[in-house]
């Protein structure tokens, strides 16, 4: 036997560095108060480790940067488009590849073309922009994930799977006239980055196609999903992630893609599909709002970066390192008794803040409170996925809480190393030990829709990192200094 290392290394070395600077607790407290305890309103320079999102935050490779210099900025017929088209076709097999500036633009063009107010679109779980774009047509977005997908502590290898019985019942009830297409989100972002099995994709495809309904993949994390299939579905143990992705797409009729995820780029996306008539209508809408079909709102160099990135996302060494990083943090938290969504998914660790902070009721936003505390203690920015994001007003003036109060620690691609992850774990263990002192929050300002981006909060008791000055007075001072916090928030 030769050397069989246990350590999974970052499969890259660093050619260019971006300095990150620790801040003082005093500075963080001022910044947090100025931001109204909403981490979306922080200046990124006040963040040490940014786990807000994996969208567009990754590091590009030398090959991607080299491609950027080769970008062809021709308005029509750009060479960079044909490169992107070729790679997207090789992976997905779809005939028409339509570039867009982000995933949500692909969604808007697709649903704007095929949905009307009578439509219902089933999905395992719609991502929020997907749901919003369907609802903007007056149509219904219906989530049909298996029930295990709603249980944070239940271990299941493919928690993103579609519930086949409910899908059959939905399609039989509504028929192809009401259901213009069915979607599958791989991995299931809103459900914890949980994968969908190939067996489930095959079954969903058969159920849809028997009824004449096209299947579209929300493909944002198709490479991570392919890796889980390779690890967890014995039939695929010896197949490459590329071959697995190709097979997965072969069961579908089209996809929407955010290249900010497994496109490994900082911006971009595409819509790909087989149907000529739908593609023609989508391209006409694209010309109206995004751009000519050989650039779709992207620079030529963006399309180069995506063309290279789509292949890099399928490298086995990269996927092994990426998925292991998430799992490694998850293991440390489980060992320390911090409840997380299990098993860990593809791009993030989700802490069950409702279970960790039972002294904070949902009406006091435990996940938002945990995010604030983690930032105060360690300069780490996570994101709330709980009642701030998904709480709904009740007719009696109260609020219907979200089903789960989660904190998502989302990993940018190829950005942080193992010592960063160790630091994150250390910070969380420290916060976990002092959890009883974390105060709940009260909303002082909120917008009528998508309030999580701009809401402002204040703690219901003094935060554990106490200040000799009352937080309100300090808040006023730093708000003025920072020039944010007017009530006319965007
Ligand atoms: C990010 C994301 C989208 C939307 O893509 P954008 O590029 O942010 O517009 C759609 N679906 C899923 C599952 C996503 O994660």
Coordinates of C-alpha atoms and ligand atoms in Angstrom, one line a residue:
X1 CA 0.0 0.0 0.0
X2 CA 1.3 3.5 -0.8
X3 CA 0.6 6.6 1.1
X4 CA -3.1 7.0 1.7
X5 CA -3.6 10.4 3.3
X6 CA -6.5 11.0 5.6
X7 CA -6.3 14.8 5.0
X8 CA -8.3 16.1 2.2
X9 CA -6.4 19.2 1.1
X10 CA -7.6 22.3 -0.7
X11 CA -6.9 21.2 -4.3
X12 CA -5.4 24.6 -5.3
X13 CA -2.6 26.9 -4.2
X14 CA -3.0 30.6 -3.8
X15 CA -1.6 33.0 -6.4
X16 CA -3.2 36.2 -5.3
X17 CA -4.4 37.1 -1.9
X18 CA -7.1 39.4 -0.5
X19 CA -6.4 40.7 2.9
X20 CA -9.0 40.2 5.6
X21 CA -8.5 42.2 8.8
X22 CA -9.9 41.4 12.2
X23 CA -11.9 44.1 13.8
X24 CA -12.3 44.9 17.5
X25 CA -15.4 43.9 19.5
X26 CA -16.1 47.6 20.0
X27 CA -16.0 48.3 16.3
X28 CA -18.3 45.3 15.6
X29 CA -20.8 46.4 18.1
X30 CA -20.9 49.9 16.6
X31 CA -21.2 48.5 13.1
X32 CA -24.0 46.1 14.2
X33 CA -26.0 48.8 15.9
X34 CA -25.5 51.1 12.9
X35 CA -26.9 48.2 10.7
X36 CA -29.9 47.8 12.9
X37 CA -28.8 44.3 13.8
X38 CA -29.4 43.3 10.2
X39 CA -26.2 41.7 8.7
X40 CA -27.3 42.6 5.2
X41 CA -26.8 46.2 6.1
X42 CA -23.2 45.8 7.2
X43 CA -20.3 47.1 5.2
X44 CA -18.5 44.0 3.9
X45 CA -15.2 45.5 5.1
X46 CA -16.5 45.2 8.7
X47 CA -16.9 41.4 8.2
X48 CA -14.0 39.0 8.8
X49 CA -15.4 35.8 7.4
X50 CA -18.4 36.2 5.1
X51 CA -20.7 33.2 5.0
X52 CA -23.8 35.2 3.8
X53 CA -24.0 33.4 0.5
X54 CA -22.2 31.2 -2.0
X55 CA -23.7 33.2 -4.8
X56 CA -21.1 34.9 -6.9
X57 CA -18.7 35.0 -4.0
X58 CA -16.3 32.3 -5.2
X59 CA -12.7 32.7 -6.3
X60 CA -12.0 32.2 -10.0
X61 CA -9.2 30.1 -11.2
X62 CA -6.2 31.2 -13.3
X63 CA -7.9 29.5 -16.3
X64 CA -11.0 31.6 -15.8
X65 CA -9.1 34.8 -15.5
X66 CA -7.1 33.9 -18.6
X67 CA -10.4 33.2 -20.4
X68 CA -11.6 36.7 -19.3
X69 CA -8.8 38.3 -21.3
X70 CA -9.8 36.2 -24.3
X71 CA -13.4 37.3 -24.0
X72 CA -15.0 38.4 -27.3
X73 CA -17.1 41.5 -26.8
X74 CA -18.9 41.3 -30.2
X75 CA -22.5 42.3 -29.9
X76 CA -23.7 39.5 -32.2
X77 CA -22.1 36.1 -32.7
X78 CA -19.5 36.4 -29.9
X79 CA -16.9 33.6 -29.9
X80 CA -17.3 33.5 -26.1
X81 CA -21.0 32.7 -26.5
X82 CA -20.3 29.7 -28.7
X83 CA -17.8 28.5 -26.1
X84 CA -20.4 28.7 -23.4
X85 CA -23.0 27.1 -25.6
X86 CA -20.7 24.2 -26.4
X87 CA -19.9 23.5 -22.7
X88 CA -23.5 23.9 -21.6
X89 CA -24.6 21.6 -24.3
X90 CA -22.0 19.0 -23.5
X91 CA -23.1 18.9 -19.9
X92 CA -26.9 19.3 -20.3
X93 CA -27.5 18.0 -23.8
X94 CA -30.1 20.7 -24.3
X95 CA -30.4 22.1 -27.8
X96 CA -30.9 25.8 -27.1
X97 CA -28.6 27.7 -24.6
X98 CA -29.8 31.2 -23.8
X99 CA -27.4 33.3 -21.6
X100 CA -28.9 35.6 -18.9
X101 CA -27.4 37.9 -16.4
X102 CA -28.4 35.7 -13.4
X103 CA -30.5 32.7 -12.6
X104 CA -33.6 34.7 -11.8
X105 CA -33.5 36.3 -15.3
X106 CA -33.7 32.8 -16.8
X107 CA -36.6 32.1 -14.5
X108 CA -38.4 35.2 -15.4
X109 CA -38.0 34.5 -19.1
X110 CA -39.1 30.9 -18.8
X111 CA -42.2 31.5 -16.6
X112 CA -43.0 34.7 -18.5
X113 CA -43.2 32.6 -21.6
X114 CA -45.0 29.4 -20.4
X115 CA -47.1 30.3 -17.3
X116 CA -50.3 32.2 -17.0
X117 CA -52.6 32.9 -14.0
X118 CA -54.1 29.4 -14.1
X119 CA -50.7 27.6 -13.9
X120 CA -49.3 25.5 -11.1
X121 CA -45.6 24.6 -11.1
X122 CA -44.6 21.7 -8.8
X123 CA -41.0 21.6 -7.5
X124 CA -39.3 19.7 -4.6
X125 CA -38.8 23.2 -3.1
X126 CA -38.9 26.4 -5.0
X127 CA -36.0 28.8 -4.3
X128 CA -37.4 32.2 -3.3
X129 CA -36.7 33.9 -6.7
X130 CA -38.2 31.0 -8.5
X131 CA -41.3 31.2 -6.4
X132 CA -41.5 35.0 -6.8
X133 CA -41.2 34.8 -10.6
X134 CA -44.0 32.2 -10.8
X135 CA -46.2 34.2 -8.4
X136 CA -45.5 37.3 -10.4
X137 CA -47.3 35.6 -13.3
X138 CA -50.3 35.0 -10.9
X139 CA -49.4 31.3 -11.0
X140 CA -49.0 28.9 -8.1
X141 CA -45.6 27.5 -7.0
X142 CA -46.2 24.2 -5.2
X143 CA -43.5 22.5 -3.0
X144 CA -43.7 18.7 -2.9
X145 CA -40.5 17.6 -1.2
X146 CA -40.5 14.3 0.8
X147 CA -41.6 14.8 4.4
X148 CA -38.0 13.9 5.7
X149 CA -37.0 17.2 3.9
X150 CA -38.8 19.1 6.6
X151 CA -37.2 17.3 9.6
X152 CA -33.8 18.9 10.5
X153 CA -32.6 15.9 12.7
X154 CA -33.8 13.1 10.4
X155 CA -30.9 11.5 8.5
X156 CA -31.8 10.6 4.9
X157 CA -29.3 10.4 2.0
X158 CA -31.5 12.4 -0.4
X159 CA -33.6 14.8 1.5
X160 CA -34.2 16.9 -1.6
X161 CA -36.2 14.1 -3.3
X162 CA -39.7 14.9 -4.7
X163 CA -42.6 13.2 -3.0
X164 CA -43.7 11.0 -5.9
X165 CA -47.2 10.2 -4.6
X166 CA -48.0 13.9 -4.1
X167 CA -46.6 14.7 -7.5
X168 CA -48.7 12.1 -9.2
X169 CA -51.8 13.3 -7.3
X170 CA -51.1 16.9 -8.2
X171 CA -50.5 16.2 -11.9
X172 CA -53.6 13.9 -12.1
X173 CA -55.7 16.5 -10.5
X174 CA -54.6 19.4 -12.6
X175 CA -53.4 17.9 -15.9
X176 CA -51.0 19.3 -18.5
X177 CA -53.2 22.3 -19.2
X178 CA -52.7 23.7 -15.7
X179 CA -49.2 22.4 -15.3
X180 CA -47.0 23.9 -18.1
X181 CA -43.9 22.3 -16.5
X182 CA -42.5 20.6 -13.4
X183 CA -39.2 21.5 -11.8
X184 CA -36.6 19.8 -9.6
X185 CA -34.1 21.9 -7.7
X186 CA -30.7 20.2 -7.4
X187 CA -29.5 20.5 -4.7
X188 CA -32.5 21.7 -2.8
X189 CA -31.2 25.1 -1.6
X190 CA -34.2 26.1 0.5
X191 CA -34.3 22.6 2.1
X192 CA -30.7 22.7 3.4
X193 CA -28.6 22.1 0.2
X194 CA -29.9 18.5 0.2
X195 CA -29.4 16.4 -2.9
X196 CA -31.9 14.6 -5.2
X197 CA -31.2 11.0 -6.1
X198 CA -30.9 9.8 -9.7
X199 CA -33.7 7.3 -8.9
X200 CA -35.9 10.2 -7.9
X201 CA -35.0 12.2 -11.1
X202 CA -35.9 9.1 -13.2
X203 CA -39.2 8.6 -11.4
X204 CA -40.2 12.3 -11.6
X205 CA -39.3 12.3 -15.3
X206 CA -41.4 9.3 -16.0
X207 CA -44.4 10.6 -14.0
X208 CA -44.2 14.0 -15.9
X209 CA -43.6 12.6 -19.3
X210 CA -46.4 9.9 -19.1
X211 CA -48.7 12.9 -18.6
X212 CA -47.1 15.1 -21.4
X213 CA -45.6 17.5 -18.9
X214 CA -42.0 18.8 -19.5
X215 CA -39.5 18.6 -16.6
X216 CA -37.0 21.4 -16.0
X217 CA -34.0 21.3 -13.6
X218 CA -33.2 24.2 -11.4
X219 CA -29.5 23.4 -12.0
X220 CA -27.7 25.9 -9.8
X221 CA -25.8 23.2 -7.8
X222 CA -25.8 20.4 -10.3
X223 CA -22.2 19.5 -9.8
X224 CA -22.6 19.2 -6.0
X225 CA -25.7 17.1 -6.5
X226 CA -23.7 14.9 -8.9
X227 CA -21.1 14.3 -6.2
X228 CA -23.7 13.2 -3.7
X229 CA -25.1 10.8 -6.2
X230 CA -21.6 9.4 -6.7
X231 CA -21.2 9.0 -3.0
X232 CA -24.6 7.7 -2.0
X233 CA -26.1 5.8 -4.9
X234 CA -24.1 2.6 -5.4
X235 CA -24.8 2.4 -9.1
X236 CA -22.8 5.6 -9.7
X237 CA -19.8 5.0 -7.5
X238 CA -17.5 4.5 -10.5
X239 CA -19.0 7.2 -12.7
X240 CA -17.5 10.7 -13.2
X241 CA -19.4 13.7 -11.9
X242 CA -19.6 14.8 -15.6
X243 CA -21.2 11.5 -16.6
X244 CA -23.6 11.7 -13.7
X245 CA -24.6 15.3 -14.5
X246 CA -25.1 14.3 -18.2
X247 CA -27.4 11.4 -17.2
X248 CA -29.4 13.6 -14.8
X249 CA -30.0 16.3 -17.5
X250 CA -30.9 13.6 -20.0
X251 CA -34.2 12.9 -18.1
X252 CA -35.2 16.6 -18.4
X253 CA -36.4 18.9 -21.1
X254 CA -34.6 22.1 -20.0
X255 CA -32.9 23.9 -17.1
X256 CA -32.4 27.2 -15.5
X257 CA -29.0 28.0 -14.1
X258 CA -27.3 30.5 -11.9
X259 CA -23.6 30.6 -12.9
X260 CA -22.9 32.3 -9.6
X261 CA -23.2 28.9 -8.0
X262 CA -21.7 25.9 -9.8
X263 CA -20.8 28.1 -12.8
X264 CA -17.9 29.2 -10.5
X265 CA -18.4 32.8 -11.8
X266 CA -19.2 36.0 -10.1
X267 CA -22.1 36.8 -12.3
X268 CA -24.2 35.1 -15.0
X269 CA -26.7 32.3 -15.8
X270 CA -28.5 30.6 -18.6
X271 CA -31.7 29.0 -19.7
X272 CA -31.4 25.8 -21.7
X273 CA -34.1 23.8 -23.4
X274 CA -35.0 21.5 -26.2
X275 CA -38.4 22.8 -27.5
X276 CA -37.9 25.0 -30.5
X277 CA -41.2 26.9 -30.1
X278 CA -40.6 27.7 -26.4
X279 CA -37.0 28.7 -27.2
X280 CA -38.0 31.0 -29.9
X281 CA -40.5 32.8 -27.6
X282 CA -37.9 32.9 -24.8
X283 CA -35.3 34.5 -27.1
X284 CA -37.8 37.2 -28.2
X285 CA -38.4 38.1 -24.5
X286 CA -34.7 37.9 -23.9
X287 CA -34.1 40.5 -26.6
X288 CA -36.7 42.8 -25.0
X289 CA -35.2 42.8 -21.5
X290 CA -31.8 41.2 -21.3
X291 CA -30.0 41.5 -24.7
X292 CA -29.3 39.7 -27.9
X293 CA -29.3 35.9 -27.6
X294 CA -25.5 35.7 -28.0
X295 CA -24.8 37.7 -24.9
X296 CA -28.1 38.0 -22.9
X297 CA -26.9 40.8 -20.6
X298 CA -23.5 39.4 -20.0
X299 CA -20.1 40.6 -21.1
X300 CA -18.2 38.3 -23.4
X301 CA -15.6 37.8 -20.7
X302 CA -18.3 36.7 -18.3
X303 CA -19.4 33.9 -20.7
X304 CA -15.7 32.8 -20.9
X305 CA -15.5 32.6 -17.1
X306 CA -18.7 30.5 -17.0
X307 CA -17.6 28.2 -19.8
X308 CA -14.4 27.4 -17.9
X309 CA -16.1 27.3 -14.5
X310 CA -18.8 24.8 -15.5
X311 CA -16.1 22.3 -16.2
X312 CA -14.0 23.1 -13.1
X313 CA -17.1 22.6 -10.9
X314 CA -17.2 19.0 -12.0
X315 CA -13.5 18.2 -11.0
X316 CA -13.5 15.3 -8.5
X317 CA -10.8 16.8 -6.3
X318 CA -12.7 20.1 -6.1
X319 CA -16.0 18.4 -5.2
X320 CA -14.4 16.1 -2.7
X321 CA -12.8 19.1 -0.9
X322 CA -15.9 21.2 -1.1
X323 CA -18.4 18.8 0.3
X324 CA -15.9 17.6 2.9
X325 CA -15.4 21.2 4.1
X326 CA -19.1 21.5 4.9
X327 CA -19.2 18.0 6.5
X328 CA -16.1 18.8 8.6
X329 CA -17.7 21.9 10.1
X330 CA -20.9 20.0 10.6
X331 CA -19.1 17.2 12.5
X332 CA -17.4 19.7 14.9
X333 CA -20.8 21.3 15.6
X334 CA -22.5 18.0 16.2
X335 CA -19.7 16.9 18.6
X336 CA -20.2 20.1 20.5
X337 CA -23.9 19.5 20.8
X338 CA -24.9 22.3 18.4
X339 CA -28.0 21.2 16.5
X340 CA -27.7 21.3 12.8
X341 CA -29.7 20.1 9.8
X342 CA -28.5 16.6 9.1
X343 CA -26.8 15.3 7.1
X344 CA -24.8 18.4 6.0
X345 CA -25.7 19.5 2.5
X346 CA -23.7 20.8 -0.5
X347 CA -23.0 24.4 0.1
X348 CA -23.8 25.3 3.7
X349 CA -24.2 24.2 7.3
X350 CA -27.6 25.1 8.7
X351 CA -27.8 25.6 12.5
X352 CA -31.2 24.9 14.1
X353 CA -31.4 28.1 16.1
X354 CA -34.9 27.3 17.3
X355 CA -33.5 24.2 19.0
X356 CA -30.3 25.9 20.2
X357 CA -32.0 28.9 21.8
X358 CA -35.3 27.6 23.3
X359 CA -35.4 30.6 25.5
X360 CA -36.1 32.9 22.5
X361 CA -39.5 32.4 21.0
X362 CA -40.0 32.6 17.2
X363 CA -41.6 36.1 17.7
X364 CA -38.2 37.3 18.9
X365 CA -36.3 35.8 16.0
X366 CA -33.8 33.4 17.5
X367 CA -31.9 32.8 14.2
X368 CA -31.4 36.5 13.6
X369 CA -30.3 36.8 17.3
X370 CA -27.8 34.1 16.7
X371 CA -26.4 35.7 13.6
X372 CA -26.0 39.0 15.4
X373 CA -24.2 37.3 18.3
X374 CA -21.8 35.3 16.0
X375 CA -20.9 38.6 14.3
X376 CA -20.4 40.4 17.6
X377 CA -18.2 37.6 19.0
X378 CA -16.1 36.7 15.9
X379 CA -16.9 39.0 12.9
X380 CA -18.5 36.1 11.0
X381 CA -21.5 36.9 8.8
X382 CA -24.1 34.2 8.5
X383 CA -27.7 34.5 7.2
X384 CA -31.1 34.0 8.9
X385 CA -33.5 31.6 7.3
X386 CA -36.3 31.7 9.7
X387 CA -39.2 34.0 10.7
X388 CA -37.5 37.2 9.6
X389 CA -37.3 35.8 6.0
X390 CA -40.4 33.7 5.9
X391 CA -42.7 34.9 8.7
X392 CA -46.2 36.0 7.4
X393 CA -48.5 38.6 8.9
X394 CA -51.7 37.2 10.4
X395 CA -55.1 39.0 10.0
X396 CA -55.1 39.7 13.8
X397 CA -51.9 41.8 13.4
X398 CA -49.7 39.1 14.8
X399 CA -47.2 37.0 12.8
X400 CA -47.2 33.4 11.6
X401 CA -43.7 32.1 12.3
X402 CA -41.6 30.2 9.7
X403 CA -41.6 26.4 10.2
X404 CA -37.9 26.4 11.1
X405 CA -35.5 29.0 12.6
X406 CA -32.2 28.3 10.8
X407 CA -28.9 30.1 10.5
X408 CA -27.1 29.3 7.3
X409 CA -23.3 29.3 7.2
X410 CA -22.8 29.4 3.4
X411 CA -19.4 28.6 1.9
X412 CA -18.1 30.7 -1.0
X413 CA -16.3 28.4 -3.5
X414 CA -12.5 28.0 -3.2
X415 CA -12.2 31.0 -0.8
X416 CA -11.6 29.8 2.7
X417 CA -9.1 27.3 4.0
X418 CA -9.3 24.7 6.8
X419 CA -8.0 27.2 9.4
X420 CA -10.8 29.5 8.6
X421 CA -13.2 26.6 9.2
X422 CA -11.5 25.8 12.5
X423 CA -12.0 29.4 13.5
X424 CA -15.7 29.4 12.6
X425 CA -16.2 26.2 14.6
X426 CA -14.3 27.7 17.6
X427 CA -16.5 30.8 17.5
X428 CA -19.7 28.8 17.3
X429 CA -18.6 26.6 20.3
X430 CA -17.9 29.8 22.3
X431 CA -21.3 31.2 21.4
X432 CA -22.9 27.9 22.2
X433 CA -21.5 27.9 25.7
X434 CA -23.0 31.3 26.4
X435 CA -26.2 30.8 24.5
X436 CA -28.5 31.5 27.5
X437 CA -27.4 35.1 27.6
X438 CA -28.2 35.8 23.9
X439 CA -31.2 38.2 23.9
X440 CA -34.1 38.0 21.5
X441 CA -34.8 40.8 19.0
X442 CA -37.6 43.2 18.2
X443 CA -38.3 44.7 14.8
X444 CA -38.1 48.5 14.7
X445 CA -38.5 48.9 10.9
X446 CA -39.7 46.6 8.2
X447 CA -40.5 46.9 4.5
X448 CA -43.8 45.5 3.2
X449 CA -42.1 42.7 1.1
X450 CA -38.8 40.8 1.3
X451 CA -38.3 42.5 4.7
X452 CA -35.2 40.5 5.6
X453 CA -33.0 42.6 3.4
X454 CA -33.8 46.0 5.1
X455 CA -35.5 45.3 8.4
X456 CA -34.0 46.9 11.5
X457 CA -33.9 45.3 15.0
X458 CA -33.0 46.0 18.6
X459 CA -32.2 43.6 21.3
X460 CA -34.8 42.9 24.0
X461 CA -32.0 42.9 26.7
X462 CA -28.5 44.1 26.7
X463 CA -26.3 41.9 24.4
X464 CA -23.6 39.8 26.1
X465 CA -20.8 41.8 24.7
X466 CA -21.8 44.7 27.0
X467 CA -21.0 48.3 26.3
X468 CA -20.6 50.9 29.0
X469 CA -22.8 53.2 26.8
X470 CA -26.4 52.5 26.3
X471 CA -26.7 50.8 22.8
X472 CA -29.4 53.3 21.6
X473 CA -27.2 56.3 22.1
X474 CA -24.2 54.7 20.5
X475 CA -26.4 53.6 17.7
X476 CA -27.5 57.1 17.0
X477 CA -23.9 58.2 16.9
X478 CA -22.7 55.6 14.6
X479 CA -25.7 55.7 12.3
X480 CA -25.0 59.4 11.7
X481 CA -21.4 58.7 11.1
X482 CA -22.1 55.8 8.7
X483 CA -24.8 57.7 6.9
X484 CA -27.2 54.8 7.0
X485 CA -30.4 54.0 8.8
X486 CA -32.8 56.7 7.5
X487 CA -36.4 55.5 7.7
X488 CA -36.7 55.8 4.0
X489 CA -34.8 52.6 3.7
X490 CA -34.7 51.1 0.1
Ligands
LIG1 C1 -29.4 31.4 -6.5 C2 -30.5 30.5 -7.0 C3 -31.4 30.9 -7.9 C4 -31.4 32.3 -8.5 O1 -30.2 32.7 -9.1 P1 -29.6 34.2 -9.1 O2 -28.3 34.0 -10.0 O3 -29.3 34.5 -7.7 O4 -30.6 35.0 -9.8 C5 -32.4 30.1 -8.3 N1 -32.5 28.8 -7.8 C6 -31.7 28.4 -6.8 C7 -31.8 27.0 -6.3 C8 -30.6 29.2 -6.4 O5 -29.8 28.8 -5.4

